[in-house]
PDB file of C-alpha atoms in Angstrom:
ATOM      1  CA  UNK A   1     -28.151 -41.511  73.988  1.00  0.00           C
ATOM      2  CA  UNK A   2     -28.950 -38.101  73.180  1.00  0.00           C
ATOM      3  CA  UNK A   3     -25.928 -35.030  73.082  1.00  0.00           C
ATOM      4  CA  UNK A   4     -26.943 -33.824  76.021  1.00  0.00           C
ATOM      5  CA  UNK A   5     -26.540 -37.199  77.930  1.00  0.00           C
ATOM      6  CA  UNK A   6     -23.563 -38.032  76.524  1.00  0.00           C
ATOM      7  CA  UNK A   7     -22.241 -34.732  77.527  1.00  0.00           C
ATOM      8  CA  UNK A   8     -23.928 -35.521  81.353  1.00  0.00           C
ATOM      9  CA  UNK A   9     -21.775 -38.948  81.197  1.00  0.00           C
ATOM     10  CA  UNK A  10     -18.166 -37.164  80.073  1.00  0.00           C
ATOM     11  CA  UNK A  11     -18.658 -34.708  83.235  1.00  0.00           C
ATOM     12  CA  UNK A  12     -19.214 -37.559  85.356  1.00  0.00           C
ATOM     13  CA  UNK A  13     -16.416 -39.420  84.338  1.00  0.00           C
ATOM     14  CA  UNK A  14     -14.123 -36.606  84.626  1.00  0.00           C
ATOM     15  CA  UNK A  15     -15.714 -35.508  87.970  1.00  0.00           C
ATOM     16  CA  UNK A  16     -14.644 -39.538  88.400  1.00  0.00           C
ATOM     17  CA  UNK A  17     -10.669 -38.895  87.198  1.00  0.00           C
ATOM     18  CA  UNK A  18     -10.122 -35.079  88.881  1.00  0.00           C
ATOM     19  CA  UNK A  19      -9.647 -35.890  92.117  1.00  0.00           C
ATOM     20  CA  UNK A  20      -6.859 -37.878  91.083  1.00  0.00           C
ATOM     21  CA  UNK A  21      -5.251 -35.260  88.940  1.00  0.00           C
ATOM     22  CA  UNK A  22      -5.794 -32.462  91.552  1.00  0.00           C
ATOM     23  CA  UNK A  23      -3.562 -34.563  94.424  1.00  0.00           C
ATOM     24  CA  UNK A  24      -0.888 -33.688  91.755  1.00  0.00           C
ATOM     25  CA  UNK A  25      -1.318 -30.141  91.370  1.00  0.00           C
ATOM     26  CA  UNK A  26      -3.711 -30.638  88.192  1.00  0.00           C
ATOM     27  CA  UNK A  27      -6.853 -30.323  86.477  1.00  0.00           C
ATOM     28  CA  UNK A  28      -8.729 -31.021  83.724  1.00  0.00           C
ATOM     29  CA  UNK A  29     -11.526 -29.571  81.488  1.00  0.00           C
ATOM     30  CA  UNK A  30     -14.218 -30.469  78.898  1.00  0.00           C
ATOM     31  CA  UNK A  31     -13.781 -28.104  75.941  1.00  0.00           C
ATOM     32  CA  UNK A  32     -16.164 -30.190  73.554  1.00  0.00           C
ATOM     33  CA  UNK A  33     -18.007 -32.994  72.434  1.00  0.00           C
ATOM     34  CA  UNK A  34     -17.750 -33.171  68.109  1.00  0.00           C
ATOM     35  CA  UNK A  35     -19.918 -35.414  66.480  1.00  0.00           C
ATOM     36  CA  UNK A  36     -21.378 -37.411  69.860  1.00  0.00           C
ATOM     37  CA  UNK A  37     -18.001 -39.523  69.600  1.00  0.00           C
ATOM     38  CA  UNK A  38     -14.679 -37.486  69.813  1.00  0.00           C
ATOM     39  CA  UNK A  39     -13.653 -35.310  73.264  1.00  0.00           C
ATOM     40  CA  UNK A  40     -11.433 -32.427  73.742  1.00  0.00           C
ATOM     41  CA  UNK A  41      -9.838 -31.856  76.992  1.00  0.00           C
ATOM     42  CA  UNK A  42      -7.828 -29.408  78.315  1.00  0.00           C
ATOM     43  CA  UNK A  43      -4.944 -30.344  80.822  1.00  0.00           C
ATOM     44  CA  UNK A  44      -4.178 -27.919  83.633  1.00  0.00           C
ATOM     45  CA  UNK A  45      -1.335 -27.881  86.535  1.00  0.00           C
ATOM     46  CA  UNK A  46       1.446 -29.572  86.859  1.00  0.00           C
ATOM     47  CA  UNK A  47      -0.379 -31.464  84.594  1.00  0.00           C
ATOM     48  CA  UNK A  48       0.744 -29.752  81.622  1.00  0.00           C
ATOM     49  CA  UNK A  49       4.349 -30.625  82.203  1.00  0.00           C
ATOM     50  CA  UNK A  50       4.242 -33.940  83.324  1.00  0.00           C
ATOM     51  CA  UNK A  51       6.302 -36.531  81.136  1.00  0.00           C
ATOM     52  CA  UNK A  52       3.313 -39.328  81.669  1.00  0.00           C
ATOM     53  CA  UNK A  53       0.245 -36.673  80.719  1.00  0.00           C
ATOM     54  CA  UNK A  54      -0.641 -38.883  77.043  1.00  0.00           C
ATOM     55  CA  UNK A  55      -0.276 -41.770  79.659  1.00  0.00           C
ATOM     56  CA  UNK A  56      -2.535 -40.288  82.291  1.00  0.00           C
ATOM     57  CA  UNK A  57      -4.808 -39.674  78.765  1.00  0.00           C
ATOM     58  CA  UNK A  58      -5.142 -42.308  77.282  1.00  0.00           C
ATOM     59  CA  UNK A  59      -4.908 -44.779  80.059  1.00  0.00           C
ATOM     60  CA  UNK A  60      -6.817 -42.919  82.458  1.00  0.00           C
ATOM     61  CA  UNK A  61      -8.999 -40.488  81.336  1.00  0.00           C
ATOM     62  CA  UNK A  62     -10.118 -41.921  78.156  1.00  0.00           C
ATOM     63  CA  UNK A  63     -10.682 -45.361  79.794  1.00  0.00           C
ATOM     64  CA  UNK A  64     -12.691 -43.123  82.167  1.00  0.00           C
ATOM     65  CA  UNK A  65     -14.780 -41.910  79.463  1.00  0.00           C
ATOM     66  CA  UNK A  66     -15.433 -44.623  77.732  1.00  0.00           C
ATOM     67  CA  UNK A  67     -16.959 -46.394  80.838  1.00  0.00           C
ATOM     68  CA  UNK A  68     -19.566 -43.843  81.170  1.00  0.00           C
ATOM     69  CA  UNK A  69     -20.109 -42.695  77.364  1.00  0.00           C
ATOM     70  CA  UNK A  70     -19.083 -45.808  75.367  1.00  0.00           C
ATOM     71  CA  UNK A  71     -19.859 -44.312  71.704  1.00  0.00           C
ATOM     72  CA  UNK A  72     -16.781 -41.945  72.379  1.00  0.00           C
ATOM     73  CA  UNK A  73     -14.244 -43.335  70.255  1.00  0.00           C
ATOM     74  CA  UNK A  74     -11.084 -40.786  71.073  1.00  0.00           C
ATOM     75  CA  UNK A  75     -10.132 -38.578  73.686  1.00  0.00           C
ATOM     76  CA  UNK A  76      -7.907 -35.820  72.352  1.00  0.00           C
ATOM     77  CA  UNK A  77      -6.070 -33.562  74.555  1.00  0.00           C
ATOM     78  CA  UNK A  78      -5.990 -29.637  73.159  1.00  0.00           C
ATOM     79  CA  UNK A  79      -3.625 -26.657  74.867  1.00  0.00           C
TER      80      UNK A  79
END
């Protein structure tokens, strides 16, 4: 899978998770792809104060992620 398509594949899966972050008063956005394999997100909203966000990470969005792009190995959340 080239850069490019793995890049495609992140923005579908968080096109996937937003909706569900939005109902909350949030948001989320891509701020990189390093080396084909690691993401950087940016939480927005009410989701930048919410006790479960590394929950809502980790659970949700890098599940997420990984079901479209399965070479990513971590999701990382930046501020």
């Amino acid at each position: 899978m080239t850069s490019e398509e793995i890049k495609s594949n992140v923005e579908k899966a968080l096109d996937e998770i937003r909706p569900f972050l939005q109902s909350d008063g949030g948001d989320i956005t891509l701020i990189s792809i390093d080396n084909d394999n690691s993401v950087k997100v940016r939480l927005e909203g009410n989701c930048i104060a919410c006790s479960v966000n590394q929950m809502t990470l980790k659970s949700g969005v890098e599940m997420t992620i990984k079901k479209y792009a399965p070479q990513i190995e971590e999701v990382i959340s930046v501020g």
